[in-house]
Amino acid sequence: MILIAVGNTHTLLARTHDGVHFDSIRVVTRLPPAEILHQPGLPWSGAPNREPIALGGVVPAALSAWREILSTAEVREPGPGFFHRAVPHGYHPPESLGFDRRCCLLAAALDFPGQDSIVIDMGTAIKIDLLAGGRFRGGRILPGVAMSLRSLHRGTALLPEVALDAPAEMLGNDTRSAMQAGVVHLFTDALRGAIADYRQHSPQAQILITGGDAEHWQPAIAGSFYQPHLLLRGFYLWIHDGAPP
């Protein structure tokens, strides 16, 4: 099966034979699907019409473009019913709970039955969600790391455009390093604070961290488990109504 998960910044394209191991690449979402399909290194060879495709995401215009170009393929899209049965919740309105959050929560719920989880997804936006007592209890959404650095640059006259490409010091001694230190420690404190708050409700909750920036951040979050394919795993389970691979 081929999985296409459309995010705000990047789209994940993956191929899997068992729902556990994924051959995946990330491409820029703003590229037209026709251009993406001609990029080298795609997780399938030849035409995608040869096997079923799962399509989901958070960018309606991009999803429409994918549906159009895949009109002759066997395309499956997840419906809300199975998620609600597998992960009961009180989110309002229910349809506004994002595709990416649903996938990660499903993987946590179905792969770790009976285990409470704090699910941290560090993408364009950072989502920190609590799954406890078999229910999704709610969460927090923060601007992502790159978005925060861009907003500092775009919202001021003199602050430069900065990329976070190295561990930041506690105290910056030039403008760039001060911006990096501010963003790194802002998010480190925000993640640790959320974990402390959530553990008041679920002291034994495990911490699962995923997303594009997760590998950089995971060492700073004590006791956390890096899950690079959490979204893809949840997407696969959702498409198959939770059936084991």
Tab-separated table of C-alpha atoms in Angstrom:
chain	number	residue	atom	x	y	z
A	1	MET	CA	0.000	0.000	0.000
A	2	ILE	CA	1.052	3.564	-0.715
A	3	LEU	CA	0.295	6.259	1.877
A	4	ILE	CA	0.102	9.967	1.035
A	5	ALA	CA	-0.173	12.171	4.134
A	6	VAL	CA	-0.460	15.858	3.250
A	7	GLY	CA	0.881	18.264	5.872
A	8	ASN	CA	0.984	22.043	5.912
A	9	THR	CA	4.680	22.206	5.013
A	10	HIS	CA	5.634	18.713	3.897
A	11	THR	CA	3.833	15.726	2.426
A	12	LEU	CA	4.843	12.222	3.470
A	13	LEU	CA	4.821	9.587	0.742
A	14	ALA	CA	5.359	6.057	1.993
A	15	ARG	CA	5.100	2.465	0.905
A	16	THR	CA	4.455	-0.393	3.297
A	17	HIS	CA	3.773	-4.090	3.033
A	18	ASP	CA	2.954	-4.725	6.696
A	19	GLY	CA	1.928	-1.425	8.295
A	20	VAL	CA	4.990	-1.508	10.548
A	21	HIS	CA	7.915	-0.806	8.239
A	22	PHE	CA	7.686	2.250	5.982
A	23	ASP	CA	9.839	3.330	3.052
A	24	SER	CA	9.107	7.045	3.056
A	25	ILE	CA	10.228	10.419	1.786
A	26	ARG	CA	9.154	13.997	2.548
A	27	VAL	CA	8.385	16.465	-0.218
A	28	VAL	CA	7.263	20.085	-0.128
A	29	THR	CA	3.460	20.259	-0.050
A	30	ARG	CA	3.235	23.368	-2.236
A	31	LEU	CA	4.624	21.445	-5.219
A	32	PRO	CA	1.961	20.201	-7.672
A	33	PRO	CA	1.336	16.431	-7.356
A	34	ALA	CA	2.339	15.938	-11.002
A	35	GLU	CA	5.755	17.399	-10.210
A	36	ILE	CA	6.068	15.353	-7.016
A	37	LEU	CA	5.335	12.121	-8.872
A	38	HIS	CA	8.306	12.731	-11.167
A	39	GLN	CA	10.795	13.273	-8.365
A	40	PRO	CA	13.508	10.634	-7.875
A	41	GLY	CA	13.392	8.447	-4.788
A	42	LEU	CA	9.645	7.948	-4.544
A	43	PRO	CA	8.630	4.919	-2.424
A	44	TRP	CA	7.150	3.131	-5.409
A	45	SER	CA	8.392	2.247	-8.853
A	46	GLY	CA	6.359	2.851	-11.952
A	47	ALA	CA	2.767	4.050	-11.945
A	48	PRO	CA	0.952	4.298	-8.581
A	49	ASN	CA	-2.065	2.611	-10.203
A	50	ARG	CA	-0.542	-0.786	-9.444
A	51	GLU	CA	-1.520	-0.845	-5.757
A	52	PRO	CA	-4.036	0.814	-3.430
A	53	ILE	CA	-3.342	4.329	-2.199
A	54	ALA	CA	-4.371	5.861	1.124
A	55	LEU	CA	-4.827	9.637	0.988
A	56	GLY	CA	-5.308	12.008	3.895
A	57	GLY	CA	-4.100	15.329	5.244
A	58	VAL	CA	-4.773	18.825	6.478
A	59	VAL	CA	-4.558	20.948	3.290
A	60	PRO	CA	-7.885	20.785	1.372
A	61	ALA	CA	-6.553	22.321	-1.848
A	62	ALA	CA	-3.623	19.910	-1.987
A	63	LEU	CA	-5.900	16.939	-1.275
A	64	SER	CA	-8.147	17.978	-4.167
A	65	ALA	CA	-5.142	18.150	-6.476
A	66	TRP	CA	-4.057	14.657	-5.422
A	67	ARG	CA	-7.571	13.262	-5.981
A	68	GLU	CA	-7.559	14.679	-9.487
A	69	ILE	CA	-4.215	13.243	-10.512
A	70	LEU	CA	-5.030	9.866	-8.907
A	71	SER	CA	-8.501	9.656	-10.439
A	72	THR	CA	-7.746	6.328	-12.149
A	73	ALA	CA	-6.121	4.722	-9.099
A	74	GLU	CA	-7.699	2.842	-6.192
A	75	VAL	CA	-7.724	5.633	-3.593
A	76	ARG	CA	-8.965	5.164	-0.039
A	77	GLU	CA	-9.589	7.992	2.422
A	78	PRO	CA	-10.219	7.520	6.151
A	79	GLY	CA	-13.681	8.222	7.557
A	80	PRO	CA	-14.452	9.530	11.049
A	81	GLY	CA	-16.419	6.538	12.349
A	82	PHE	CA	-13.587	4.167	13.181
A	83	PHE	CA	-11.503	6.865	14.861
A	84	HIS	CA	-14.361	7.840	17.162
A	85	ARG	CA	-14.912	4.219	18.176
A	86	ALA	CA	-11.217	3.557	18.739
A	87	VAL	CA	-10.433	6.876	20.468
A	88	PRO	CA	-13.509	8.305	22.204
A	89	HIS	CA	-13.255	12.053	22.734
A	90	GLY	CA	-15.204	15.220	23.422
A	91	TYR	CA	-13.504	17.441	20.857
A	92	HIS	CA	-15.814	20.135	19.473
A	93	PRO	CA	-16.659	20.144	16.682
A	94	PRO	CA	-15.412	16.577	16.171
A	95	GLU	CA	-14.421	17.114	12.528
A	96	SER	CA	-12.027	19.905	13.498
A	97	LEU	CA	-9.632	17.449	15.166
A	98	GLY	CA	-6.834	17.343	12.612
A	99	PHE	CA	-5.920	14.341	10.487
A	100	ASP	CA	-2.342	14.297	11.806
A	101	ARG	CA	-3.456	14.352	15.442
A	102	ARG	CA	-5.958	11.559	14.795
A	103	CYS	CA	-3.327	9.361	13.173
A	104	CYS	CA	-0.870	9.771	16.040
A	105	LEU	CA	-3.556	9.201	18.680
A	106	LEU	CA	-4.768	6.064	16.883
A	107	ALA	CA	-1.268	4.597	16.775
A	108	ALA	CA	-0.792	5.313	20.477
A	109	ALA	CA	-4.198	3.862	21.410
A	110	LEU	CA	-4.002	0.696	19.305
A	111	ASP	CA	-0.311	-0.137	19.649
A	112	PHE	CA	-0.249	0.489	23.413
A	113	PRO	CA	-3.675	-0.694	24.647
A	114	GLY	CA	-4.341	0.189	28.253
A	115	GLN	CA	-1.342	2.543	28.348
A	116	ASP	CA	-1.867	6.285	28.836
A	117	SER	CA	0.204	8.406	26.456
A	118	ILE	CA	1.333	11.982	26.025
A	119	VAL	CA	1.670	12.368	22.257
A	120	ILE	CA	3.935	15.181	21.031
A	121	ASP	CA	3.938	15.889	17.292
A	122	MET	CA	6.555	18.477	16.339
A	123	GLY	CA	5.678	19.649	12.836
A	124	THR	CA	4.631	22.980	11.332
A	125	ALA	CA	2.603	23.332	14.513
A	126	ILE	CA	3.404	21.484	17.733
A	127	LYS	CA	0.614	19.359	19.132
A	128	ILE	CA	0.757	17.998	22.686
A	129	ASP	CA	-2.133	15.591	23.311
A	130	LEU	CA	-3.181	13.419	26.243
A	131	LEU	CA	-4.634	9.945	25.806
A	132	ALA	CA	-5.721	8.637	29.206
A	133	GLY	CA	-8.197	6.050	30.413
A	134	GLY	CA	-8.897	4.991	26.842
A	135	ARG	CA	-10.020	8.497	25.821
A	136	PHE	CA	-8.477	11.522	24.161
A	137	ARG	CA	-8.656	14.120	26.926
A	138	GLY	CA	-7.552	17.150	24.889
A	139	GLY	CA	-4.331	18.916	24.110
A	140	ARG	CA	-2.400	22.034	23.251
A	141	ILE	CA	-1.366	23.504	19.898
A	142	LEU	CA	1.694	25.748	19.655
A	143	PRO	CA	3.382	27.405	16.685
A	144	GLY	CA	6.195	25.254	15.391
A	145	VAL	CA	9.894	26.008	15.690
A	146	ALA	CA	10.412	27.255	12.131
A	147	MET	CA	7.188	29.269	12.259
A	148	SER	CA	8.323	30.974	15.463
A	149	LEU	CA	11.701	31.949	14.030
A	150	ARG	CA	10.047	33.251	10.834
A	151	SER	CA	7.582	35.347	12.814
A	152	LEU	CA	10.418	36.998	14.747
A	153	HIS	CA	12.056	37.940	11.454
A	154	ARG	CA	8.892	39.055	9.641
A	155	GLY	CA	7.403	40.919	12.574
A	156	THR	CA	10.442	43.093	13.275
A	157	ALA	CA	12.592	45.546	11.362
A	158	LEU	CA	16.036	44.246	12.260
A	159	LEU	CA	15.889	40.652	13.486
A	160	PRO	CA	17.451	38.375	10.855
A	161	GLU	CA	16.090	35.226	9.281
A	162	VAL	CA	17.483	32.369	11.355
A	163	ALA	CA	17.411	28.595	10.975
A	164	LEU	CA	17.751	26.309	13.960
A	165	ASP	CA	20.604	24.130	12.748
A	166	ALA	CA	22.541	23.492	15.948
A	167	PRO	CA	21.904	23.024	19.680
A	168	ALA	CA	21.376	26.410	21.284
A	169	GLU	CA	23.285	27.792	24.234
A	170	MET	CA	21.520	28.927	27.390
A	171	LEU	CA	22.539	32.551	26.700
A	172	GLY	CA	23.056	33.975	23.214
A	173	ASN	CA	25.821	36.531	22.737
A	174	ASP	CA	24.791	37.736	19.296
A	175	THR	CA	21.374	38.311	17.795
A	176	ARG	CA	21.199	35.032	15.908
A	177	SER	CA	22.263	32.885	18.849
A	178	ALA	CA	19.947	34.850	21.162
A	179	MET	CA	17.012	34.100	18.861
A	180	GLN	CA	17.966	30.433	18.701
A	181	ALA	CA	18.360	30.234	22.471
A	182	GLY	CA	15.018	31.940	23.004
A	183	VAL	CA	13.108	29.584	20.730
A	184	VAL	CA	14.842	26.404	21.912
A	185	HIS	CA	14.321	27.110	25.587
A	186	LEU	CA	10.809	28.448	25.039
A	187	PHE	CA	9.733	25.143	23.514
A	188	THR	CA	11.741	22.982	25.897
A	189	ASP	CA	10.029	24.690	28.822
A	190	ALA	CA	6.626	24.482	27.094
A	191	LEU	CA	6.987	20.742	26.481
A	192	ARG	CA	8.212	20.006	29.990
A	193	GLY	CA	5.442	22.159	31.453
A	194	ALA	CA	2.753	20.357	29.466
A	195	ILE	CA	4.129	16.982	30.501
A	196	ALA	CA	4.101	18.027	34.171
A	197	ASP	CA	0.523	19.295	33.862
A	198	TYR	CA	-0.705	16.196	32.033
A	199	ARG	CA	0.890	13.885	34.569
A	200	GLN	CA	-1.285	15.410	37.240
A	201	HIS	CA	-4.100	13.584	35.408
A	202	SER	CA	-2.040	10.518	34.432
A	203	PRO	CA	1.173	10.060	36.438
A	204	GLN	CA	2.207	6.945	34.492
A	205	ALA	CA	1.641	8.311	30.970
A	206	GLN	CA	4.397	7.448	28.535
A	207	ILE	CA	5.761	10.174	26.250
A	208	LEU	CA	5.738	9.541	22.494
A	209	ILE	CA	7.410	12.183	20.345
A	210	THR	CA	7.221	12.380	16.559
A	211	GLY	CA	7.278	14.863	13.676
A	212	GLY	CA	9.895	16.639	11.611
A	213	ASP	CA	11.636	18.363	14.529
A	214	ALA	CA	11.232	15.506	17.022
A	215	GLU	CA	14.629	13.864	16.628
A	216	HIS	CA	16.357	17.150	17.518
A	217	TRP	CA	14.162	17.696	20.577
A	218	GLN	CA	13.770	14.191	21.999
A	219	PRO	CA	17.015	14.133	24.044
A	220	ALA	CA	15.809	17.184	26.004
A	221	ILE	CA	12.582	15.425	27.050
A	222	ALA	CA	13.540	12.919	29.737
A	223	GLY	CA	11.942	9.502	29.383
A	224	SER	CA	10.454	10.195	25.960
A	225	PHE	CA	10.349	7.680	23.112
A	226	TYR	CA	11.088	8.812	19.568
A	227	GLN	CA	8.505	7.366	17.156
A	228	PRO	CA	9.447	8.509	13.628
A	229	HIS	CA	6.576	6.669	11.904
A	230	LEU	CA	3.797	7.272	14.437
A	231	LEU	CA	1.623	9.217	11.971
A	232	LEU	CA	2.094	6.679	9.168
A	233	ARG	CA	1.388	3.790	11.534
A	234	GLY	CA	-1.840	5.443	12.699
A	235	PHE	CA	-2.833	6.251	9.114
A	236	TYR	CA	-2.358	2.612	8.113
A	237	LEU	CA	-4.411	1.384	11.069
A	238	TRP	CA	-7.143	3.931	10.330
A	239	ILE	CA	-7.453	2.867	6.692
A	240	HIS	CA	-7.662	-0.778	7.803
A	241	ASP	CA	-10.106	-0.102	10.676
A	242	GLY	CA	-7.503	-1.174	13.209
A	243	ALA	CA	-6.863	-4.605	11.713
A	244	PRO	CA	-3.391	-5.921	12.663
A	245	PRO	CA	-0.806	-6.019	9.885
